[in-house]
mmCIF file of C-alpha atoms and ligand atoms in Angstrom:
data_model
loop_
_atom_site.group_PDB
_atom_site.id
_atom_site.type_symbol
_atom_site.label_atom_id
_atom_site.label_comp_id
_atom_site.label_asym_id
_atom_site.label_seq_id
_atom_site.Cartn_x
_atom_site.Cartn_y
_atom_site.Cartn_z
ATOM 1 C CA MET V 227 16.793 15.214 -16.508
ATOM 2 C CA GLY V 228 16.543 11.785 -18.139
ATOM 3 C CA HIS V 229 13.013 10.465 -18.018
ATOM 4 C CA ARG V 230 11.930 7.226 -19.641
ATOM 5 C CA THR V 231 8.243 6.628 -20.219
ATOM 6 C CA LEU V 232 7.555 2.929 -20.455
ATOM 7 C CA ARG V 233 5.966 2.005 -23.765
ATOM 8 C CA ALA V 234 2.427 0.667 -23.603
ATOM 9 C CA THR V 235 3.645 -2.579 -25.198
ATOM 10 C CA GLU V 236 6.254 -3.005 -22.451
ATOM 11 C CA MET V 237 3.616 -2.505 -19.782
ATOM 12 C CA SER V 238 1.112 -4.777 -21.491
ATOM 13 C CA GLN V 239 3.783 -7.508 -21.776
ATOM 14 C CA GLN V 240 4.196 -7.177 -18.008
ATOM 15 C CA GLY V 241 0.417 -7.381 -17.762
ATOM 16 C CA THR V 242 0.434 -10.584 -19.830
ATOM 17 C CA ARG V 243 3.095 -12.070 -17.600
ATOM 18 C CA LEU V 244 0.954 -11.288 -14.585
ATOM 19 C CA MET V 245 -2.040 -13.038 -16.104
ATOM 20 C CA SER V 246 -0.023 -16.194 -16.862
ATOM 21 C CA ALA V 247 2.239 -16.434 -13.783
ATOM 22 C CA GLY V 248 0.396 -14.763 -10.947
ATOM 23 C CA ILE V 249 3.237 -13.088 -9.113
ATOM 24 C CA PRO V 250 4.002 -13.817 -5.455
ATOM 25 C CA VAL V 251 3.701 -10.796 -3.170
ATOM 26 C CA VAL V 252 4.266 -9.822 0.442
ATOM 27 C CA ILE V 253 2.079 -6.920 1.584
ATOM 28 C CA ASP V 254 3.682 -4.707 4.238
ATOM 29 C CA SER V 255 1.049 -2.399 5.665
ATOM 30 C CA ASP V 256 -0.212 -0.134 8.442
ATOM 31 C CA PRO V 257 -3.937 -0.986 8.352
ATOM 32 C CA GLY V 258 -5.527 1.693 7.880
ATOM 33 C CA VAL V 259 -8.710 1.872 5.848
ATOM 34 C CA ASP V 260 -7.058 2.113 2.433
ATOM 35 C CA ASP V 261 -4.610 -0.640 3.405
ATOM 36 C CA ALA V 262 -7.650 -2.812 4.108
ATOM 37 C CA LEU V 263 -9.084 -2.079 0.658
ATOM 38 C CA ALA V 264 -5.698 -2.761 -0.948
ATOM 39 C CA LEU V 265 -5.460 -6.103 0.861
ATOM 40 C CA ALA V 266 -9.003 -6.977 -0.199
ATOM 41 C CA LEU V 267 -8.134 -6.129 -3.814
ATOM 42 C CA ALA V 268 -4.934 -8.189 -3.770
ATOM 43 C CA LEU V 269 -6.710 -11.163 -2.196
ATOM 44 C CA VAL V 270 -9.368 -11.336 -4.944
ATOM 45 C CA SER V 271 -6.967 -10.747 -7.846
ATOM 46 C CA PRO V 272 -5.785 -13.946 -9.560
ATOM 47 C CA GLU V 273 -2.796 -12.074 -10.973
ATOM 48 C CA LEU V 274 -1.309 -11.988 -7.478
ATOM 49 C CA SER V 275 -0.465 -14.669 -4.918
ATOM 50 C CA VAL V 276 -0.380 -13.138 -1.423
ATOM 51 C CA ARG V 277 2.293 -15.077 0.482
ATOM 52 C CA ALA V 278 2.380 -12.957 3.649
ATOM 53 C CA VAL V 279 1.016 -9.848 5.296
ATOM 54 C CA THR V 280 3.412 -7.921 7.521
ATOM 55 C CA THR V 281 2.650 -4.902 9.673
ATOM 56 C CA VAL V 282 4.473 -1.674 10.449
ATOM 57 C CA ALA V 283 3.596 1.231 12.749
ATOM 58 C CA GLY V 284 2.110 4.117 10.787
ATOM 59 C CA ASN V 285 -1.564 5.024 10.574
ATOM 60 C CA VAL V 286 -1.931 3.442 14.016
ATOM 61 C CA ASP V 287 0.506 1.929 16.503
ATOM 62 C CA LEU V 288 1.921 -1.503 15.717
ATOM 63 C CA ALA V 289 -0.314 -3.435 18.135
ATOM 64 C CA THR V 290 -3.479 -1.934 16.650
ATOM 65 C CA GLY V 291 -2.276 -2.369 13.078
ATOM 66 C CA THR V 292 -1.341 -5.992 13.753
ATOM 67 C CA ALA V 293 -4.719 -6.692 15.366
ATOM 68 C CA ASN V 294 -6.323 -5.160 12.273
ATOM 69 C CA ALA V 295 -4.243 -7.273 9.904
ATOM 70 C CA GLY V 296 -5.241 -10.475 11.721
ATOM 71 C CA TYR V 297 -8.855 -9.311 11.741
ATOM 72 C CA LEU V 298 -8.789 -8.487 8.012
ATOM 73 C CA LEU V 299 -7.296 -11.881 7.143
ATOM 74 C CA ARG V 300 -10.038 -13.532 9.209
ATOM 75 C CA VAL V 301 -12.812 -11.565 7.468
ATOM 76 C CA LEU V 302 -11.347 -11.482 3.947
ATOM 77 C CA ALA V 303 -9.213 -14.623 3.651
ATOM 78 C CA ALA V 304 -10.484 -17.156 6.167
ATOM 79 C CA GLY V 305 -8.849 -20.521 5.708
ATOM 80 C CA ARG V 306 -6.171 -19.390 3.294
ATOM 81 C CA GLY V 307 -3.452 -19.688 5.896
ATOM 82 C CA ILE V 308 -1.679 -16.517 4.837
ATOM 83 C CA ARG V 309 1.404 -15.816 6.920
ATOM 84 C CA LEU V 310 1.126 -12.828 9.282
ATOM 85 C CA ALA V 311 3.995 -11.151 11.093
ATOM 86 C CA GLN V 312 4.442 -7.894 12.934
ATOM 87 C CA GLY V 313 7.413 -5.616 12.421
ATOM 88 C CA CYS V 314 8.856 -2.321 13.542
ATOM 89 C CA ALA V 315 6.966 -0.427 16.249
ATOM 90 C CA ARG V 316 8.671 2.862 15.433
ATOM 91 C CA PRO V 317 10.594 4.478 12.576
ATOM 92 C CA LEU V 318 14.331 3.846 12.110
ATOM 93 C CA ALA V 319 15.479 7.001 13.791
ATOM 94 C CA ARG V 320 12.617 9.053 15.174
ATOM 95 C CA GLU V 321 9.401 8.980 17.163
ATOM 96 C CA LEU V 322 6.243 7.529 15.623
ATOM 97 C CA VAL V 323 3.590 9.837 14.158
ATOM 98 C CA THR V 324 0.171 8.233 13.615
ATOM 99 C CA ALA V 325 -3.036 9.239 11.776
ATOM 100 C CA GLU V 326 -6.017 8.239 13.903
ATOM 101 C CA GLU V 327 -7.772 11.457 12.831
ATOM 102 C CA VAL V 328 -7.954 9.962 9.334
ATOM 103 C CA HIS V 329 -8.480 6.266 10.081
ATOM 104 C CA GLY V 330 -10.173 6.329 13.494
ATOM 105 C CA SER V 331 -8.781 5.216 16.855
ATOM 106 C CA ASP V 332 -9.160 1.553 15.816
ATOM 107 C CA GLY V 333 -7.533 2.282 12.429
ATOM 108 C CA LEU V 334 -10.601 1.053 10.535
ATOM 109 C CA ALA V 335 -13.131 3.899 10.861
ATOM 110 C CA GLY V 336 -14.626 2.329 13.992
ATOM 111 C CA ILE V 337 -15.897 -0.813 12.254
ATOM 112 C CA THR V 338 -14.176 -3.116 14.761
ATOM 113 C CA GLY V 339 -16.699 -1.973 17.374
ATOM 114 C CA HIS V 340 -19.655 -2.865 15.143
ATOM 115 C CA GLU V 341 -21.684 -5.707 16.680
ATOM 116 C CA ARG V 342 -21.468 -7.739 13.453
ATOM 117 C CA TRP V 343 -17.808 -7.033 12.737
ATOM 118 C CA ARG V 344 -16.334 -6.919 16.231
ATOM 119 C CA ARG V 345 -12.565 -7.415 16.305
ATOM 120 C CA ARG V 346 -11.602 -10.435 18.456
ATOM 121 C CA SER V 347 -8.681 -10.630 20.843
ATOM 122 C CA SER V 348 -7.653 -13.765 18.907
ATOM 123 C CA ASP V 349 -6.976 -11.542 15.906
ATOM 124 C CA SER V 350 -3.807 -10.281 17.548
ATOM 125 C CA THR V 351 -2.643 -13.169 19.697
ATOM 126 C CA ASN V 352 0.514 -15.139 18.847
ATOM 127 C CA VAL V 353 1.487 -13.000 15.874
ATOM 128 C CA PRO V 354 5.244 -13.508 15.391
ATOM 129 C CA SER V 355 7.392 -10.392 15.703
ATOM 130 C CA ASP V 356 9.744 -11.431 12.939
ATOM 131 C CA THR V 357 8.530 -9.328 10.037
ATOM 132 C CA VAL V 358 12.006 -8.270 8.906
ATOM 133 C CA ASP V 359 13.146 -11.905 8.775
ATOM 134 C CA ALA V 360 9.810 -12.897 7.262
ATOM 135 C CA ILE V 361 10.227 -10.429 4.391
ATOM 136 C CA ILE V 362 13.795 -11.630 3.801
ATOM 137 C CA ASP V 363 12.665 -15.270 4.018
ATOM 138 C CA GLU V 364 9.796 -14.827 1.567
ATOM 139 C CA VAL V 365 11.986 -12.916 -0.895
ATOM 140 C CA ALA V 366 14.953 -15.281 -0.607
ATOM 141 C CA ASN V 367 12.962 -18.524 -0.830
ATOM 142 C CA SER V 368 10.311 -17.700 -3.399
ATOM 143 C CA PRO V 369 10.668 -19.910 -6.492
ATOM 144 C CA GLU V 370 9.381 -16.982 -8.571
ATOM 145 C CA PRO V 371 10.925 -13.553 -7.874
ATOM 146 C CA LEU V 372 8.648 -12.000 -5.261
ATOM 147 C CA THR V 373 7.334 -8.431 -5.136
ATOM 148 C CA VAL V 374 7.101 -6.539 -1.858
ATOM 149 C CA ILE V 375 4.103 -4.184 -1.827
ATOM 150 C CA ALA V 376 4.799 -1.501 0.786
ATOM 151 C CA LEU V 377 1.703 0.405 1.881
ATOM 152 C CA GLY V 378 2.967 2.078 5.045
ATOM 153 C CA PRO V 379 6.148 3.733 6.257
ATOM 154 C CA LEU V 380 9.130 1.853 4.758
ATOM 155 C CA THR V 381 10.689 0.959 8.108
ATOM 156 C CA ASN V 382 10.388 -2.835 7.733
ATOM 157 C CA VAL V 383 11.613 -2.826 4.132
ATOM 158 C CA ALA V 384 14.605 -0.627 4.966
ATOM 159 C CA ALA V 385 15.433 -2.877 7.930
ATOM 160 C CA ALA V 386 15.302 -5.948 5.667
ATOM 161 C CA LEU V 387 17.581 -4.260 3.118
ATOM 162 C CA ARG V 388 20.013 -3.380 5.907
ATOM 163 C CA ARG V 389 19.940 -6.886 7.466
ATOM 164 C CA ASP V 390 20.353 -8.926 4.273
ATOM 165 C CA PRO V 391 20.935 -6.856 1.121
ATOM 166 C CA ALA V 392 22.049 -9.902 -0.879
ATOM 167 C CA ALA V 393 18.805 -11.781 -0.197
ATOM 168 C CA MET V 394 16.679 -8.702 -0.899
ATOM 169 C CA ARG V 395 18.325 -8.288 -4.306
ATOM 170 C CA ARG V 396 16.301 -11.365 -5.373
ATOM 171 C CA ALA V 397 13.104 -9.292 -5.106
ATOM 172 C CA ALA V 398 11.322 -8.665 -8.387
ATOM 173 C CA ALA V 399 10.397 -5.157 -7.205
ATOM 174 C CA ILE V 400 9.496 -3.010 -4.237
ATOM 175 C CA VAL V 401 6.114 -1.447 -5.076
ATOM 176 C CA VAL V 402 5.580 1.575 -2.836
ATOM 177 C CA MET V 403 2.631 3.793 -2.063
ATOM 178 C CA GLY V 404 4.259 7.031 -0.990
ATOM 179 C CA GLY V 405 5.773 10.351 -1.828
ATOM 180 C CA SER V 406 4.681 13.189 -4.051
ATOM 181 C CA LEU V 407 6.490 14.611 -7.071
ATOM 182 C CA HIS V 408 4.403 17.689 -7.910
ATOM 183 C CA ALA V 409 1.172 17.165 -5.962
ATOM 184 C CA GLY V 410 2.241 18.638 -2.624
ATOM 185 C CA GLY V 411 1.990 16.736 0.638
ATOM 186 C CA ASN V 412 -0.851 15.431 2.811
ATOM 187 C CA VAL V 413 0.932 15.844 6.150
ATOM 188 C CA THR V 414 2.943 19.000 5.418
ATOM 189 C CA PRO V 415 2.842 21.066 2.213
ATOM 190 C CA GLN V 416 5.755 18.956 0.918
ATOM 191 C CA ALA V 417 5.496 15.490 2.518
ATOM 192 C CA GLU V 418 3.246 12.486 2.008
ATOM 193 C CA PHE V 419 2.440 10.553 5.243
ATOM 194 C CA ASN V 420 4.401 7.290 4.683
ATOM 195 C CA PHE V 421 7.566 9.181 3.738
ATOM 196 C CA TYR V 422 7.034 11.776 6.488
ATOM 197 C CA VAL V 423 6.763 9.148 9.234
ATOM 198 C CA ASP V 424 10.047 7.487 8.289
ATOM 199 C CA PRO V 425 12.033 9.569 5.783
ATOM 200 C CA GLU V 426 15.290 7.753 6.533
ATOM 201 C CA ALA V 427 13.693 4.420 5.629
ATOM 202 C CA ALA V 428 12.131 5.852 2.470
ATOM 203 C CA ASP V 429 15.447 7.334 1.350
ATOM 204 C CA ALA V 430 17.246 4.040 2.047
ATOM 205 C CA VAL V 431 14.782 2.165 -0.176
ATOM 206 C CA MET V 432 15.178 4.728 -2.974
ATOM 207 C CA ALA V 433 18.979 4.392 -2.694
ATOM 208 C CA SER V 434 18.928 0.578 -2.475
ATOM 209 C CA GLY V 435 19.512 -0.181 -6.133
ATOM 210 C CA LEU V 436 16.493 -2.514 -6.161
ATOM 211 C CA PRO V 437 13.739 -2.066 -8.777
ATOM 212 C CA VAL V 438 11.375 0.369 -7.072
ATOM 213 C CA VAL V 439 7.947 1.385 -8.369
ATOM 214 C CA VAL V 440 6.469 4.423 -6.622
ATOM 215 C CA THR V 441 2.776 5.347 -6.641
ATOM 216 C CA PRO V 442 2.752 8.924 -5.281
ATOM 217 C CA LEU V 443 -0.008 11.371 -4.420
ATOM 218 C CA ASP V 444 0.320 12.696 -7.985
ATOM 219 C CA VAL V 445 -1.835 9.767 -9.079
ATOM 220 C CA THR V 446 -3.544 8.649 -5.859
ATOM 221 C CA HIS V 447 -5.212 12.051 -5.476
ATOM 222 C CA GLN V 448 -6.997 11.235 -8.749
ATOM 223 C CA LEU V 449 -8.404 7.941 -7.431
ATOM 224 C CA ALA V 450 -11.376 8.239 -5.066
ATOM 225 C CA VAL V 451 -14.704 6.756 -4.065
ATOM 226 C CA SER V 452 -16.815 9.876 -3.701
ATOM 227 C CA ASP V 453 -20.444 8.800 -3.569
ATOM 228 C CA ALA V 454 -22.608 6.133 -1.922
ATOM 229 C CA THR V 455 -22.862 3.942 -5.036
ATOM 230 C CA VAL V 456 -19.978 1.649 -4.151
ATOM 231 C CA GLU V 457 -20.990 1.003 -0.540
ATOM 232 C CA SER V 458 -24.585 0.423 -1.636
ATOM 233 C CA ARG V 459 -23.530 -2.140 -4.238
ATOM 234 C CA LEU V 460 -21.293 -3.920 -1.739
ATOM 235 C CA GLN V 461 -23.836 -3.907 1.076
ATOM 236 C CA SER V 462 -26.480 -5.342 -1.231
ATOM 237 C CA ARG V 463 -24.321 -8.447 -1.795
ATOM 238 C CA SER V 464 -24.959 -11.546 0.289
ATOM 239 C CA GLU V 465 -21.310 -12.402 0.881
ATOM 240 C CA PRO V 466 -20.087 -11.243 4.329
ATOM 241 C CA ARG V 467 -16.834 -10.039 2.720
ATOM 242 C CA ALA V 468 -18.710 -7.607 0.476
ATOM 243 C CA ALA V 469 -20.978 -6.413 3.301
ATOM 244 C CA PHE V 470 -17.884 -5.777 5.425
ATOM 245 C CA LEU V 471 -16.169 -3.719 2.698
ATOM 246 C CA GLY V 472 -19.370 -1.756 2.116
ATOM 247 C CA GLU V 473 -19.657 -0.929 5.820
ATOM 248 C CA LEU V 474 -15.971 0.028 5.938
ATOM 249 C CA ILE V 475 -16.233 2.375 2.963
ATOM 250 C CA GLN V 476 -19.443 3.936 4.273
ATOM 251 C CA ARG V 477 -17.832 4.632 7.646
ATOM 252 C CA ALA V 478 -14.591 5.914 6.102
ATOM 253 C CA ARG V 479 -16.508 8.348 3.899
ATOM 254 C CA ALA V 480 -18.355 9.770 6.864
ATOM 255 C CA GLU V 481 -17.620 13.412 7.540
ATOM 256 C CA GLU V 482 -15.674 12.871 10.730
ATOM 257 C CA PHE V 483 -12.995 10.987 8.800
ATOM 258 C CA THR V 484 -12.754 12.441 5.362
ATOM 259 C CA GLY V 485 -13.743 15.988 6.308
ATOM 260 C CA ARG V 486 -13.880 16.546 2.591
ATOM 261 C CA GLY V 487 -17.470 15.741 1.784
ATOM 262 C CA GLY V 488 -17.141 11.987 1.800
ATOM 263 C CA LYS V 489 -14.246 11.536 -0.600
ATOM 264 C CA LEU V 490 -12.255 8.351 0.165
ATOM 265 C CA LEU V 491 -8.888 8.373 -1.587
ATOM 266 C CA LEU V 492 -7.659 4.975 -2.812
ATOM 267 C CA HIS V 493 -3.954 5.515 -2.045
ATOM 268 C CA ASP V 494 -2.977 1.929 -1.220
ATOM 269 C CA PRO V 495 -5.264 0.175 -3.735
ATOM 270 C CA ALA V 496 -3.544 2.309 -6.393
ATOM 271 C CA ALA V 497 -0.184 0.696 -5.601
ATOM 272 C CA VAL V 498 -1.734 -2.760 -6.050
ATOM 273 C CA ALA V 499 -3.364 -1.539 -9.281
ATOM 274 C CA THR V 500 0.031 -0.709 -10.796
ATOM 275 C CA LEU V 501 0.747 -4.459 -10.659
ATOM 276 C CA LEU V 502 -2.684 -5.496 -11.927
ATOM 277 C CA TRP V 503 -3.134 -2.987 -14.758
ATOM 278 C CA PRO V 504 0.251 -1.328 -15.489
ATOM 279 C CA GLU V 505 -0.937 -0.187 -18.887
ATOM 280 C CA LEU V 506 -3.294 2.292 -17.167
ATOM 281 C CA PHE V 507 -0.415 4.182 -15.576
ATOM 282 C CA THR V 508 2.109 6.557 -17.138
ATOM 283 C CA MET V 509 5.488 5.839 -15.580
ATOM 284 C CA GLN V 510 8.612 7.977 -15.593
ATOM 285 C CA ALA V 511 12.081 6.996 -14.402
ATOM 286 C CA HIS V 512 13.479 9.220 -11.667
ATOM 287 C CA ALA V 513 16.446 8.893 -9.328
ATOM 288 C CA LEU V 514 14.699 9.746 -6.057
ATOM 289 C CA ALA V 515 15.776 11.047 -2.681
ATOM 290 C CA VAL V 516 13.699 11.682 0.455
ATOM 291 C CA ASP V 517 14.696 14.488 2.806
ATOM 292 C CA GLY V 518 15.258 13.738 6.517
ATOM 293 C CA GLY V 519 15.835 16.230 9.264
ATOM 294 C CA ASP V 520 13.107 18.052 11.148
ATOM 295 C CA GLY V 521 12.643 21.086 8.980
ATOM 296 C CA ASP V 522 9.826 21.825 6.593
ATOM 297 C CA GLN V 523 11.385 19.520 3.972
ATOM 298 C CA ARG V 524 11.108 16.438 6.216
ATOM 299 C CA GLY V 525 9.741 13.559 4.135
ATOM 300 C CA ALA V 526 9.753 15.483 0.872
ATOM 301 C CA MET V 527 10.508 13.285 -2.150
ATOM 302 C CA ARG V 528 12.524 14.806 -4.951
ATOM 303 C CA SER V 529 13.902 13.686 -8.276
ATOM 304 C CA THR V 530 17.647 14.105 -8.092
ATOM 305 C CA GLY V 531 18.027 13.679 -11.850
ATOM 306 C CA ASP V 532 21.628 14.186 -12.940
ATOM 307 C CA GLU V 533 22.243 17.205 -10.778
ATOM 308 C CA GLY V 534 21.992 14.952 -7.725
ATOM 309 C CA GLY V 535 25.317 13.418 -8.656
ATOM 310 C CA THR V 536 24.251 10.169 -7.036
ATOM 311 C CA GLU V 537 24.275 6.687 -8.518
ATOM 312 C CA ARG V 538 20.711 5.999 -7.403
ATOM 313 C CA THR V 539 18.888 3.530 -9.566
ATOM 314 C CA ARG V 540 16.024 5.217 -11.285
ATOM 315 C CA ALA V 541 12.694 4.297 -9.764
ATOM 316 C CA GLU V 542 9.623 3.945 -11.965
ATOM 317 C CA VAL V 543 7.273 6.673 -10.750
ATOM 318 C CA ALA V 544 3.589 6.777 -11.696
ATOM 319 C CA VAL V 545 3.036 10.333 -12.881
ATOM 320 C CA ASP V 546 -0.408 9.945 -14.424
ATOM 321 C CA VAL V 547 -3.240 7.432 -14.542
ATOM 322 C CA GLU V 548 -6.422 6.617 -16.421
ATOM 323 C CA ALA V 549 -8.276 7.407 -13.227
ATOM 324 C CA ASN V 550 -11.862 6.538 -14.136
ATOM 325 C CA GLU V 551 -10.824 3.172 -15.544
ATOM 326 C CA VAL V 552 -8.642 2.281 -12.542
ATOM 327 C CA VAL V 553 -11.324 3.233 -10.007
ATOM 328 C CA SER V 554 -13.908 1.308 -11.995
ATOM 329 C CA ARG V 555 -11.747 -1.811 -12.140
ATOM 330 C CA ILE V 556 -10.888 -1.634 -8.413
ATOM 331 C CA VAL V 557 -14.572 -1.293 -7.533
ATOM 332 C CA GLU V 558 -15.637 -4.119 -9.855
ATOM 333 C CA ARG V 559 -12.990 -6.420 -8.348
ATOM 334 C CA LEU V 560 -14.116 -5.597 -4.796
ATOM 335 C CA VAL V 561 -17.795 -6.041 -5.672
ATOM 336 C CA ALA V 562 -17.257 -9.242 -7.621
ATOM 337 C CA GLY V 563 -15.008 -10.583 -4.882
ATOM 338 C CA GLY V 564 -12.896 -12.600 -7.233
ATOM 339 C CA ALA V 565 -16.019 -14.322 -8.594
HETATM 340 O O1 RIB S 886 -0.415 9.098 2.375
HETATM 341 C C1 RIB S 886 -1.246 7.975 2.248
HETATM 342 C C2 RIB S 886 -0.602 6.757 2.840
HETATM 343 O O2 RIB S 886 -0.363 6.949 4.235
HETATM 344 C C3 RIB S 886 -1.497 5.512 2.759
HETATM 345 O O3 RIB S 886 -0.701 4.381 2.708
HETATM 346 C C4 RIB S 886 -2.249 5.558 4.053
HETATM 347 O O4 RIB S 886 -2.729 4.270 4.445
HETATM 348 C C5 RIB S 886 -1.163 6.016 4.983
HETATM 349 O O5 RIB S 886 -0.375 4.875 5.340
HETATM 350 CA CA1 CA S 887 -1.079 2.604 4.360
#
């Protein structure tokens, strides 16, 4: 099976480019606690220019996720005028499966009911329902090739590829949090949640021929906030943004959500981190497929290699990570708040 491990120099060159240019990104998400942390990280990172946030049904239904996205932009990016659009309310070809048991009924570990951080009805009013066109528009009209960061089920991205493949070929990359090569699943023994919810969409993105970078459970299971240090540091800051993130992390680590002794996995921030610090990730090239159907292989991601006999472009898959350094840098960025 042909694997190519990117050389450190190649990754650091990409890192240099990021520092000089500051790449434009659209963040497609299903907020979700870790989506919120990923958005916060992207918004305070000068290497990235967030052009739009789009929502997809996943962790919670589309209306709740969209209300959360508007709420997060109000708390984390007030006045920046970042475009918001809502997208697909259900997967391409099957019923929606959500994850309130992980993220809470409000999708944000209950923080939206907190008297200080109450979510407002205005957070979800007048949000255009044109996410698929918005993704195509941002990709097609960006002066600099734009990267789509996909943090939820890939329904919107697959729909954009289907609607206007020529425009989407202008994308610099599709950076995906999803899948699992050898780490097992988090919904079934084989499937990771984003790929389980919409396996047809995930497979379509892997077969698209676009440059795809996948951050699977193989590395995100190594990236966690597992003690009270981070929330304490954030909550001791005067900025409302930091206090909000501290409260969110504290709630998300509470037993009723993690059920694993307070360990909050940084799945979605890890995908953003592959753009910020690529040199901290070991990447391998794999031609990937995602199984559909309704059997026990639903949503399973596999490397087809040569035996697959398909002409799938090889995705860059993160297979290992300098975990302590990545977690430390994510935390420092969130605490510093882009200062
Ligand atoms: O499996 C983890 C992924 O599914 C994360 O993106 C989380 O937010 C959920 O969408
Ligand atoms: Ca997500």
